[in-house]
CSV table of C-alpha atoms in Angstrom, one decimal:
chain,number,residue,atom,x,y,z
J,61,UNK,CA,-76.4,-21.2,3.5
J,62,UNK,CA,-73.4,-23.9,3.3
J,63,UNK,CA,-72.6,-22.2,-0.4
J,64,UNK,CA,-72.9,-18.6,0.9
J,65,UNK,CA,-70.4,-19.6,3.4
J,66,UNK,CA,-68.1,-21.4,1.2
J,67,UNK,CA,-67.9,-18.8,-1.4
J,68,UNK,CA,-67.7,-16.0,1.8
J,69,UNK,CA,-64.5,-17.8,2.4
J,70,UNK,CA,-63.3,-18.1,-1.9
J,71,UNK,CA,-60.8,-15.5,-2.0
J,72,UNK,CA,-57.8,-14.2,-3.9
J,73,UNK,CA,-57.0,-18.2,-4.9
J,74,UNK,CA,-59.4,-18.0,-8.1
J,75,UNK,CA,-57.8,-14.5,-9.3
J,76,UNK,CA,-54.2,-16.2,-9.2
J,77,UNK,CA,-55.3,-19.1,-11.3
J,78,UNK,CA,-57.3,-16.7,-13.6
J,79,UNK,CA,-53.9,-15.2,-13.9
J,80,UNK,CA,-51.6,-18.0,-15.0
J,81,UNK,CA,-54.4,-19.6,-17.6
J,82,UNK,CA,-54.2,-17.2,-20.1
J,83,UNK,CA,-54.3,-17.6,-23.5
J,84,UNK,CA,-50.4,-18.1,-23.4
J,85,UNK,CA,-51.1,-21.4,-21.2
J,86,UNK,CA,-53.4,-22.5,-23.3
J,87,UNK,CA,-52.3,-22.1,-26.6
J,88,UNK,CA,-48.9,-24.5,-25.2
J,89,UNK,CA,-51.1,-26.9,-23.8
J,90,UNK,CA,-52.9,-27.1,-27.3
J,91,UNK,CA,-49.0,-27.3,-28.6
J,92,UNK,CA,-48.1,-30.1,-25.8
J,93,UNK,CA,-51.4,-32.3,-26.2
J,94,UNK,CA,-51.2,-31.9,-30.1
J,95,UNK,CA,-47.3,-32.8,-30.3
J,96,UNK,CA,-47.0,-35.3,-27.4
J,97,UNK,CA,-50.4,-35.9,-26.1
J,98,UNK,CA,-51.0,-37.3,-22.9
J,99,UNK,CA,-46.9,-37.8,-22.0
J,100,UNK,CA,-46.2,-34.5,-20.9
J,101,UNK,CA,-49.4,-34.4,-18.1
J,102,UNK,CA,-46.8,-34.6,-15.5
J,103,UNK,CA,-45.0,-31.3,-16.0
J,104,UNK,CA,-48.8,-29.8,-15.4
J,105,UNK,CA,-48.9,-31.9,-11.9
J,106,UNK,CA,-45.6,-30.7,-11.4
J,107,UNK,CA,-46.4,-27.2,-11.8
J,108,UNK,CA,-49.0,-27.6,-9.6
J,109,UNK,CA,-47.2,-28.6,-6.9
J,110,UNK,CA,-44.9,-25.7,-7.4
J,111,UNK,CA,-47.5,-23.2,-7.4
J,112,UNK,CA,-49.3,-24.3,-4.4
J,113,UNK,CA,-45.8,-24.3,-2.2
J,114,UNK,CA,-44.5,-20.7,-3.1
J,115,UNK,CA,-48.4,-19.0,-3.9
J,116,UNK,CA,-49.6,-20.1,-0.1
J,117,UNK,CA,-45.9,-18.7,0.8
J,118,UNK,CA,-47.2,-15.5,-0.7
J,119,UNK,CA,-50.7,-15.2,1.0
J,120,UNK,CA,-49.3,-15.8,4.4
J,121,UNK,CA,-46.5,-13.4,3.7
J,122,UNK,CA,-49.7,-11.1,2.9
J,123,UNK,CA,-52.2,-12.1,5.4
J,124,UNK,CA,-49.7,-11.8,8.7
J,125,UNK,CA,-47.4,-8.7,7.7
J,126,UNK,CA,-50.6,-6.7,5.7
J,127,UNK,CA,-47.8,-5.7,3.5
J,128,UNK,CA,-47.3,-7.0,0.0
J,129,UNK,CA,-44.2,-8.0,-1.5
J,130,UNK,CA,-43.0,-5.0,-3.0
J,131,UNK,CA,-43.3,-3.3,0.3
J,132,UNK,CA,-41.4,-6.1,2.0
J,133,UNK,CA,-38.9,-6.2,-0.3
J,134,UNK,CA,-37.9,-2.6,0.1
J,135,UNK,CA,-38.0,-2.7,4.1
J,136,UNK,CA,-36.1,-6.0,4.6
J,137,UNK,CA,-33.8,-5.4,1.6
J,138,UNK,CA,-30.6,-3.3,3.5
J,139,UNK,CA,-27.9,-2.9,0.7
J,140,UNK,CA,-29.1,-0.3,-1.3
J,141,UNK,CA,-27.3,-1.8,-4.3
J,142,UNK,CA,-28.6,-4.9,-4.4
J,143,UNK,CA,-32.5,-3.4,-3.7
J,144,UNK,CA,-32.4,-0.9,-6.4
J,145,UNK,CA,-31.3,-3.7,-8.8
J,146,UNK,CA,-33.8,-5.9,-7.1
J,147,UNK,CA,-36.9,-3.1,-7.1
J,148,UNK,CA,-35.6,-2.1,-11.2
J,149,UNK,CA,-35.3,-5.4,-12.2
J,150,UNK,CA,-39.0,-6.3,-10.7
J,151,UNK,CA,-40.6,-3.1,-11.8
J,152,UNK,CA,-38.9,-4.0,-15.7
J,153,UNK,CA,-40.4,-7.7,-15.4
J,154,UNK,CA,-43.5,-7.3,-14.7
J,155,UNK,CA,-44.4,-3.6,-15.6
J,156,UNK,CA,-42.7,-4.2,-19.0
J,157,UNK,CA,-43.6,-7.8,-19.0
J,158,UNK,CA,-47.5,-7.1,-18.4
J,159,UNK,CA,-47.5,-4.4,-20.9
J,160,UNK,CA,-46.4,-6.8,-23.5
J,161,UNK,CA,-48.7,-9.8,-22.7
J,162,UNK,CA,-51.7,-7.6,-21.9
J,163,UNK,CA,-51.8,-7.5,-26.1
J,164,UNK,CA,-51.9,-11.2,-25.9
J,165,UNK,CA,-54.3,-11.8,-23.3
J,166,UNK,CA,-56.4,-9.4,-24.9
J,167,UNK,CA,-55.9,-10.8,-28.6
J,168,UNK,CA,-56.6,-14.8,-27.4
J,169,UNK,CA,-60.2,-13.6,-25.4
J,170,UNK,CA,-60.9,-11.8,-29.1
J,171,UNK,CA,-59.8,-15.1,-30.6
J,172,UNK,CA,-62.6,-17.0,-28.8
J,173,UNK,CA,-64.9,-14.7,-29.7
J,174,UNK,CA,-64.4,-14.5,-33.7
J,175,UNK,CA,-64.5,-18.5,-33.0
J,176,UNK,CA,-67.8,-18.5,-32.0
J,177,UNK,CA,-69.5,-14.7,-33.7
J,178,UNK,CA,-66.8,-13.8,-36.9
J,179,UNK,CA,-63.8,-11.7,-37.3
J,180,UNK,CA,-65.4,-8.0,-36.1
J,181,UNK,CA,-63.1,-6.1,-38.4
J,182,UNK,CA,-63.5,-2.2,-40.1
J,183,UNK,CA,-61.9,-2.0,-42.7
J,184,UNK,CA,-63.5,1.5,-43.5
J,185,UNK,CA,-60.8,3.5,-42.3
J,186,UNK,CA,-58.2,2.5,-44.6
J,187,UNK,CA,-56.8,0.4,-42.0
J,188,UNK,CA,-57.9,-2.6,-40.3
J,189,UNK,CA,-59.6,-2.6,-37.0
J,190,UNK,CA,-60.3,-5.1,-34.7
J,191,UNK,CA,-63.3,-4.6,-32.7
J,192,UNK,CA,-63.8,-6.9,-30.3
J,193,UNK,CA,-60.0,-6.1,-28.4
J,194,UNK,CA,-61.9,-3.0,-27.9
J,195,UNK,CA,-64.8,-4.9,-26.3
J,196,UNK,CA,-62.8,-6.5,-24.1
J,197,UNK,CA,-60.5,-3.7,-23.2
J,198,UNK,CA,-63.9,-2.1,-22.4
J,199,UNK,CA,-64.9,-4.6,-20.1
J,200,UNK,CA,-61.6,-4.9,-18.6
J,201,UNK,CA,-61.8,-1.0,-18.0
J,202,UNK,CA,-65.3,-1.0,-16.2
J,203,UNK,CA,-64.3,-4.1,-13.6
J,204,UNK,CA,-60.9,-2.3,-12.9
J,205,UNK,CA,-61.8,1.4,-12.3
J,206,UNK,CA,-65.2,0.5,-10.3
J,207,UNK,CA,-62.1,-0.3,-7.5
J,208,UNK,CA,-64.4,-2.6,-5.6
J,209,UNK,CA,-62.2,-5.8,-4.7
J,210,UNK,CA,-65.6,-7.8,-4.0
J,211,UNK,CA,-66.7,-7.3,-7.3
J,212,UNK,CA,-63.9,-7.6,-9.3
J,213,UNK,CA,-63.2,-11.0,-7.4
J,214,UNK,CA,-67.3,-12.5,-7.5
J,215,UNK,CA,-66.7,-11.3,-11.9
J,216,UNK,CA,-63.5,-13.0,-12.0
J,217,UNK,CA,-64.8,-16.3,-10.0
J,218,UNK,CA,-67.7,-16.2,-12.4
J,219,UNK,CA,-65.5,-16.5,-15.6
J,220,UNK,CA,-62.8,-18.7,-13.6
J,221,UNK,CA,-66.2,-21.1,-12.8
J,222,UNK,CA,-67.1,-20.7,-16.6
J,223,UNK,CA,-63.8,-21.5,-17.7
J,224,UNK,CA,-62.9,-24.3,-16.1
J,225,UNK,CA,-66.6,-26.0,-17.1
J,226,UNK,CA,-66.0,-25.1,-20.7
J,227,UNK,CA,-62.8,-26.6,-21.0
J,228,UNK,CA,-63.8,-29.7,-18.7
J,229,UNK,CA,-66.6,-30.2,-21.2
J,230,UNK,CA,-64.2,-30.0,-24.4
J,231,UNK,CA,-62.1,-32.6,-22.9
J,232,UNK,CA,-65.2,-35.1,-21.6
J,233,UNK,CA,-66.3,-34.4,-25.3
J,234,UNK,CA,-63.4,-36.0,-26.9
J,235,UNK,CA,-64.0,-39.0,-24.8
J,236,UNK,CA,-60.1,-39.9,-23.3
J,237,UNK,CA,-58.6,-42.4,-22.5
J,238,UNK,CA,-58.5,-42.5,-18.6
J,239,UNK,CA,-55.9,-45.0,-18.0
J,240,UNK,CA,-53.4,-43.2,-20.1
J,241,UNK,CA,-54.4,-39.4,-18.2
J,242,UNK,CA,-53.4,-41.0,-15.0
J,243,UNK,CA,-50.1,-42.6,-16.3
J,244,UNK,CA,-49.5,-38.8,-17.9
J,245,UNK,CA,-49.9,-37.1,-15.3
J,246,UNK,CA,-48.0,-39.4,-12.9
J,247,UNK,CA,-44.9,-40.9,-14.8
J,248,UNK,CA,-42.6,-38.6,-16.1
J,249,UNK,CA,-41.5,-38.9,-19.6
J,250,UNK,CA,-39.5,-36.3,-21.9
J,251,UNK,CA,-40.1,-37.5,-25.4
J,252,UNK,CA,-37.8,-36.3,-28.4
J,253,UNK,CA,-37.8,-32.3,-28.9
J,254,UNK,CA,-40.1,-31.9,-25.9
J,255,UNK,CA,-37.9,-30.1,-23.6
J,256,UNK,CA,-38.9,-26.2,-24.1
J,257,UNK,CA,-42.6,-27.2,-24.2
J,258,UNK,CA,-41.7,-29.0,-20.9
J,259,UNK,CA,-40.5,-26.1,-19.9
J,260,UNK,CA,-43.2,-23.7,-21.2
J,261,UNK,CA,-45.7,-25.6,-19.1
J,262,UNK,CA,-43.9,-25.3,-15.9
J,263,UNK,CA,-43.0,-21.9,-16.7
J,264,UNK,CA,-46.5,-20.2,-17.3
J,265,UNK,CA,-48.0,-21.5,-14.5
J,266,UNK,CA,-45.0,-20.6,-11.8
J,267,UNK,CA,-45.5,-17.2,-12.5
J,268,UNK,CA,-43.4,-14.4,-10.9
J,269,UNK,CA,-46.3,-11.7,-11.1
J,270,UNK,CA,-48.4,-13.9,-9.2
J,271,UNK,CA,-46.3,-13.8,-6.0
J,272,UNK,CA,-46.5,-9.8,-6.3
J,273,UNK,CA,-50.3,-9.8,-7.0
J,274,UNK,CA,-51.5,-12.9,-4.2
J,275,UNK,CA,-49.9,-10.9,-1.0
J,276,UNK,CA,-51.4,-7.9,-2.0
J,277,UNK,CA,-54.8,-9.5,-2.7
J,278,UNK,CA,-54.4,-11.7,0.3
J,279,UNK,CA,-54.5,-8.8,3.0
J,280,UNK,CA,-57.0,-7.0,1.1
J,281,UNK,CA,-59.5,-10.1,1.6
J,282,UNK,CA,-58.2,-11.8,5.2
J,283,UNK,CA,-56.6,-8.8,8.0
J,284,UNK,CA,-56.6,-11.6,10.8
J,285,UNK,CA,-54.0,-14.2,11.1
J,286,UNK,CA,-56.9,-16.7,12.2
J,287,UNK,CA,-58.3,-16.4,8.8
J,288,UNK,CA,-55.0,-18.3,7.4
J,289,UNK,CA,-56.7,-21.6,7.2
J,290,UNK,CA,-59.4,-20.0,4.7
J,291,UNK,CA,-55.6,-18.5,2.8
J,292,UNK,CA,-54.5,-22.0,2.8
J,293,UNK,CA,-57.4,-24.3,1.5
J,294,UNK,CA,-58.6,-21.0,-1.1
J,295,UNK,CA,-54.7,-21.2,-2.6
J,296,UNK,CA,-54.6,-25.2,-2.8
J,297,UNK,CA,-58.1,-25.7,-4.1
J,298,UNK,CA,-58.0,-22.6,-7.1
J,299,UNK,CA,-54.2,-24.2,-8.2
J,300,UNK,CA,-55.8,-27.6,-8.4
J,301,UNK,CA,-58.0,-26.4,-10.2
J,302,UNK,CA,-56.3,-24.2,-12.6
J,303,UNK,CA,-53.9,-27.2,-13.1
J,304,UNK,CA,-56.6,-29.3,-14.0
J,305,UNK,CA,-57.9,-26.9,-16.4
J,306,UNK,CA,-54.6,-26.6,-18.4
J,307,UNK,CA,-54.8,-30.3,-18.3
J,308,UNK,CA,-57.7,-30.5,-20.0
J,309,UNK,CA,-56.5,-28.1,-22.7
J,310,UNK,CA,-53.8,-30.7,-23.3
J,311,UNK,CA,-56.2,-33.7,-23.0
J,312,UNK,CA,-58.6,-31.9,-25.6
J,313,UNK,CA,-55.8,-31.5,-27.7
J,314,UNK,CA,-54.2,-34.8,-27.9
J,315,UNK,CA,-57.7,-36.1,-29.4
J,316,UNK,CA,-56.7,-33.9,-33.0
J,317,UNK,CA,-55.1,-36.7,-35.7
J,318,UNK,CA,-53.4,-34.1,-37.6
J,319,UNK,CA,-50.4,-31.8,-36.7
J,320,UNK,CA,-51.7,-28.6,-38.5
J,321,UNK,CA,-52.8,-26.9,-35.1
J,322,UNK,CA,-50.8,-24.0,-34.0
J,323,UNK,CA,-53.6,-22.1,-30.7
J,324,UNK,CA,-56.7,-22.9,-29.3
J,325,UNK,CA,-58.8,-21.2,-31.8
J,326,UNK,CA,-57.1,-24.0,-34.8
J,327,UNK,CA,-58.1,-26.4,-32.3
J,328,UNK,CA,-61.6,-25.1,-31.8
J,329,UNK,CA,-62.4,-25.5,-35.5
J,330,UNK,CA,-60.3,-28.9,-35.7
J,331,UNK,CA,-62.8,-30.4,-33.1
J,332,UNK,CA,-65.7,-29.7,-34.9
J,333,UNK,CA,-65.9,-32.3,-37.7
J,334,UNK,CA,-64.5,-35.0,-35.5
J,335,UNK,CA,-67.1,-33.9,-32.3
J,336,UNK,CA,-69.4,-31.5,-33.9
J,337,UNK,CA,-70.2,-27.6,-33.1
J,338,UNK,CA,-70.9,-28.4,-29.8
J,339,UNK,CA,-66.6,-28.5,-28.6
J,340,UNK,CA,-66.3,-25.8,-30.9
J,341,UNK,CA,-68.2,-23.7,-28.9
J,342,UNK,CA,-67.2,-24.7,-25.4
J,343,UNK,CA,-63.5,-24.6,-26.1
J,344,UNK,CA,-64.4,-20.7,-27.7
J,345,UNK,CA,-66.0,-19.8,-24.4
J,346,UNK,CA,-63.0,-21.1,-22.4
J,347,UNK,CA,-60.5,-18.9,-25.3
J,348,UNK,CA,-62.6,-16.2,-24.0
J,349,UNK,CA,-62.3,-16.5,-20.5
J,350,UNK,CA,-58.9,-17.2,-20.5
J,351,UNK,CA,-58.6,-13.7,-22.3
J,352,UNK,CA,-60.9,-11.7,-20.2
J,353,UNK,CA,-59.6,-12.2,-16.8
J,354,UNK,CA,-55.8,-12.4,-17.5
J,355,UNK,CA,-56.5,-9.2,-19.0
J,356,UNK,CA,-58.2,-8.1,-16.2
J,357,UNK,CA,-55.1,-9.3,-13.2
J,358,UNK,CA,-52.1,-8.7,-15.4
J,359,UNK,CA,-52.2,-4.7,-15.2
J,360,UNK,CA,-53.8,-5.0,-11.7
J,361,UNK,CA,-50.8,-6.9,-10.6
J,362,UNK,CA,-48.4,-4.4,-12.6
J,363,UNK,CA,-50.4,-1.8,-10.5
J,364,UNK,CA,-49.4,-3.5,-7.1
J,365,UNK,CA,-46.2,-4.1,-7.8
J,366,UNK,CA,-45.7,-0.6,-8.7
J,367,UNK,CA,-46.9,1.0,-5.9
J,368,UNK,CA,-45.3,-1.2,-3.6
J,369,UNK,CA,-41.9,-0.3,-5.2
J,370,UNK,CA,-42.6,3.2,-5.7
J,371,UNK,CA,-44.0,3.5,-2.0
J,372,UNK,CA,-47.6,4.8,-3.2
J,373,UNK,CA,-49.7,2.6,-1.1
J,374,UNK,CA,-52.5,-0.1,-2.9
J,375,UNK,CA,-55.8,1.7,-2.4
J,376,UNK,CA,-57.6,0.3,-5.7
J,377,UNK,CA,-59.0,3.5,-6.4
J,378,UNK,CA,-55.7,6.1,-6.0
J,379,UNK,CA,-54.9,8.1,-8.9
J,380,UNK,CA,-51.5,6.4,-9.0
J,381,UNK,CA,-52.5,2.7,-9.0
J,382,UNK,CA,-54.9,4.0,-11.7
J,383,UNK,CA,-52.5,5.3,-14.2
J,384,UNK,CA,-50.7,2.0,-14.0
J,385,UNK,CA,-52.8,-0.1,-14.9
J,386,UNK,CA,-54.6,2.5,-17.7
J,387,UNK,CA,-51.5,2.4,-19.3
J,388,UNK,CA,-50.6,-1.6,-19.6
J,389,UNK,CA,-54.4,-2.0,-20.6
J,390,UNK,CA,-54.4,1.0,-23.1
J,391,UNK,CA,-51.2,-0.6,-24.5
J,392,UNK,CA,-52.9,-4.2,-24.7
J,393,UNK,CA,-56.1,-3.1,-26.5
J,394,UNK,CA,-54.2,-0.6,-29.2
J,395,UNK,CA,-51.6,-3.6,-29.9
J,396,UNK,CA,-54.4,-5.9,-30.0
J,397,UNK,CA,-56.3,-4.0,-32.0
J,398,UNK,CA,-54.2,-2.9,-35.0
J,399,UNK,CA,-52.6,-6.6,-34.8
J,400,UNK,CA,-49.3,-5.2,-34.0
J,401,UNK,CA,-46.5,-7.4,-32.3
J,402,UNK,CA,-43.8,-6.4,-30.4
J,403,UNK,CA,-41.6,-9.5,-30.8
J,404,UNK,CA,-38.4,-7.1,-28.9
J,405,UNK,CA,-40.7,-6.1,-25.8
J,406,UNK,CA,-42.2,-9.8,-25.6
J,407,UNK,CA,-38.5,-11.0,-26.0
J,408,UNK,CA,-37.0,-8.7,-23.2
J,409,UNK,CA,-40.0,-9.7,-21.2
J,410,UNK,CA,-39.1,-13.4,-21.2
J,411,UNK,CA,-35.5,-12.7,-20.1
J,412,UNK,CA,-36.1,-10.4,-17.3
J,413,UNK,CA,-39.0,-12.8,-16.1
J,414,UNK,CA,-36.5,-15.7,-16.5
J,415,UNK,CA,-34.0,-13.7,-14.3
J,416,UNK,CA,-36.7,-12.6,-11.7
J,417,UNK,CA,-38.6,-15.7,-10.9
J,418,UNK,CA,-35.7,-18.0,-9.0
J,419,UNK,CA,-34.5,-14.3,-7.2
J,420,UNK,CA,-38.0,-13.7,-6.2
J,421,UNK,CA,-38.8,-17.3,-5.3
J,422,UNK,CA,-35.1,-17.2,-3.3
J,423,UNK,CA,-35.9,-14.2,-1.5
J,424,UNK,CA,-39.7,-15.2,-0.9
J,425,UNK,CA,-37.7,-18.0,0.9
J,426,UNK,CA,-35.5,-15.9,2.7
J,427,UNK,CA,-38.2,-13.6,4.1
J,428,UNK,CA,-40.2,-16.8,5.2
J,429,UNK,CA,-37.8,-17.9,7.6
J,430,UNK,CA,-37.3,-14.3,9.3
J,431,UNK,CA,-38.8,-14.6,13.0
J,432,UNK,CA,-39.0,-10.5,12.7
J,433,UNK,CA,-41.3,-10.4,10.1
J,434,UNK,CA,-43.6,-13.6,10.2
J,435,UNK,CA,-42.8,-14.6,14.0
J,436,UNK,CA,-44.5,-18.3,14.6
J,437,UNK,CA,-45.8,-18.0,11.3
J,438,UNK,CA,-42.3,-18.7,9.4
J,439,UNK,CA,-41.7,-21.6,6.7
J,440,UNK,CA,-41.5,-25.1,8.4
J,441,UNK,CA,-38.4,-27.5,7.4
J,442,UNK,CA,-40.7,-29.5,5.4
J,443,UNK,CA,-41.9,-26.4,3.6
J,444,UNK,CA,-38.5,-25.2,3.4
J,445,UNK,CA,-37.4,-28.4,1.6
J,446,UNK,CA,-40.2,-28.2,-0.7
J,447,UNK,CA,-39.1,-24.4,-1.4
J,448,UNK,CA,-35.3,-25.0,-2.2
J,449,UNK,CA,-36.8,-28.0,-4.2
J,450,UNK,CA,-39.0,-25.5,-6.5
J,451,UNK,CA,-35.9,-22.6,-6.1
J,452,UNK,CA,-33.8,-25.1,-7.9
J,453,UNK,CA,-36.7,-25.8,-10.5
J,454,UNK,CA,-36.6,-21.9,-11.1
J,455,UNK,CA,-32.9,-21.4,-11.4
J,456,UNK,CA,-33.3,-24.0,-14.5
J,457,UNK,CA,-36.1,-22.6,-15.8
J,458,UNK,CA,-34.7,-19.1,-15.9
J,459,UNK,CA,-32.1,-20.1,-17.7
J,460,UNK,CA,-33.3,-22.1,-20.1
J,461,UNK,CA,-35.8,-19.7,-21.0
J,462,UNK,CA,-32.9,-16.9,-20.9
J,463,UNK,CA,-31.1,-19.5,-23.6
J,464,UNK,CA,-33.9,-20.1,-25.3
J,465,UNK,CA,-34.7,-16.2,-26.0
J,466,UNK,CA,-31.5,-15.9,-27.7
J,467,UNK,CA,-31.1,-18.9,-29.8
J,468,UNK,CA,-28.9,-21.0,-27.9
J,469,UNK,CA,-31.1,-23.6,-27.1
């Protein structure tokens, strides 16, 4: 009964860090663990941090208006300038920006899978085909167009559960060096040439998208204000989590002796003479997961966010919020499957996402302090100073990673 009831009160928390550990995250914190093992643990706790102060921003936003973000920003936005750049610019990042990760999420849940059962190509066609993006397109399809939030929430705490087990397991494998862990993740260091991974970590687990997509889920899951204290511990505890997760990445990493590792499925098969098939197989199975469900929330975000900004309402089964998120997935599995990359789209991606996270975390600020919107329910000083601690965070990381995109740095 005690589980029922804690699992009653699990809610969009799980889906947001299924979202930001994708095979993106874990394919840098193979990088950081493998280049500068433990000493970059603290951007992860960082990160955390971060995450847990603007996502519960988000889910309050959610849970007391029963509006999302999009929705907000259009209503409380009164310069019709400065909302249509805002609304275009959002609708670019994360549209755009989902449509050319959803190939990657996609292509890293395939990785784990060729890991652990072979490549899956036909080559009968006189072309080659991957077949297991089209699995997991498949399955992504099914979850999403059922339109049942329960479901797709109990499916994606499944694999979330099944993740974060397979990657603990990797790193317990490897047998680390506990002293060291807790002097990574607590003492900052910023070795030589570490600075974009640095900023990699923090920047794929702050994730604009996220903001969009944990309102929306938020009021879909809690319609009473009294139900903020299940929105509060469900956001701290699935962050902590997540954060731990990508931690253990890195931690699984930094046990490889040799350089010659560049994702998590070189890892995979680089543990396996040092700790035998069994890491192989757990670190495949997290690949996987990591895959699956950020290929499942990154068109269902996109679909939110659209229909916020486009006015068309967030009923899971419309026609509208449909096409949406058809389309990023469509585009996902074909680019997955024919192996193609669209370094351009990925590139413009980057940028408008550097652009949009420090204006979405400023304005998710902003809108936290109105008294009109959130009445007794507004940011606190302390949060406040915790927020325009992360905004400043943001404001660096966007342009860095707006530098970085074209060669500067």
């Amino acid at each position: 009964m005690m589980i029922k009831n804690i699992f009653k009160n699990i809610g969009p928390g799980p889906l947001i860090a299924a979202a930001f550990i994708g095979p993106g995250t874990v394919t840098l914190c193979t990088l950081a663990g493998v280049n500068f093992g433990y000493a970059l643990l603290w951007a992860m706790s960082l990160s955390i941090i971060a995450t847990i102060v603007l996502q519960e921003m988000s889910s309050r936003l959610g849970v007391v208006t029963q509006k999302g973000l999009s929705e907000i920003l259009k209503t409380e936005i009164k310069n019709p300038l400065l909302k249509s750049t805002i609304i275009i610019l959002v609708l670019s990042a994360i549209v755009v920006g989902n449509a050319a990760y959803e190939a990657g999420n996609i292509s890293g849940g395939a990785l784990g899978m060729e890991t652990l059962f072979g490549s899956g190509v036909m080559s009968d066609l006189g072309f080659e085909l991957k077949l297991w993006p089209l699995i997991i397109g498949a399955i992504a399809f099914f979850l999403l167009y059922m339109g049942s939030y329960k479901m797709l929430e109990r499916v994606l705490i499944a694999l979330v559960i099944l993740m974060s087990l397979a990657f603990l397991i990797t790193a317990i494998v490897t047998k680390p060096n506990l002293v060291e862990i807790l002097k990574g993740a607590l003492i900052p260091r910023i070795p030589e040439q570490s600075i974009l991974t640095i900023i990699g970590l923090i920047g794929t687990t702050v994730v604009p998208y996220n903001l969009f997509l944990h309102a929306s889920l938020a009021k879909t899951k809690w319609t009473s204000k009294a139900d903020l204290k299940y929105a509060r511990k469900d956001t701290v505890i699935a962050v902590i989590l997540g954060g731990i997760v990508s931690m253990c990445v890195i931690v699984s990493a930094s046990s490889v002796p040799f350089q010659d590792v560049n994702n998590a499925s070189d890892l995979a098969l680089a543990l396996k003479p040092l700790f035998g098939d069994y890491a192989t197989y757990f670190l495949s199975i997290g690949l996987f997961s990591a895959g699956i469900t950020s290929a499942i929330t990154a068109p269902l975000a996109a679909a939110f966010v659209a229909s916020g900004c486009l006015g068309w309402g967030s009923d899971l089964k419309a026609k509208r919020f449909r096409m949406v998120w058809i389309f990023i997935l469509l585009l996902g599995v074909v680019f997955s499957s024919l192996g193609f990359k669209s370094i351009e789209i990925i590139k413009f991606a980057q940028v408008a996402n550097g652009l949009l996270l420090p204006i979405i975390a400023g304005t998710l600020i902003w809108i936290m302090n109105k008294s009109s919107i959130l009445g007794d329910y507004k940011n606190s000083k302390l949060q406040n100073v915790f927020g325009l601690l992360i905004l400043a965070v943001t404001i660096f990381l966007g342009g860095k990673t707006i530098l970085s995109v074209f060669n500067v740095i």
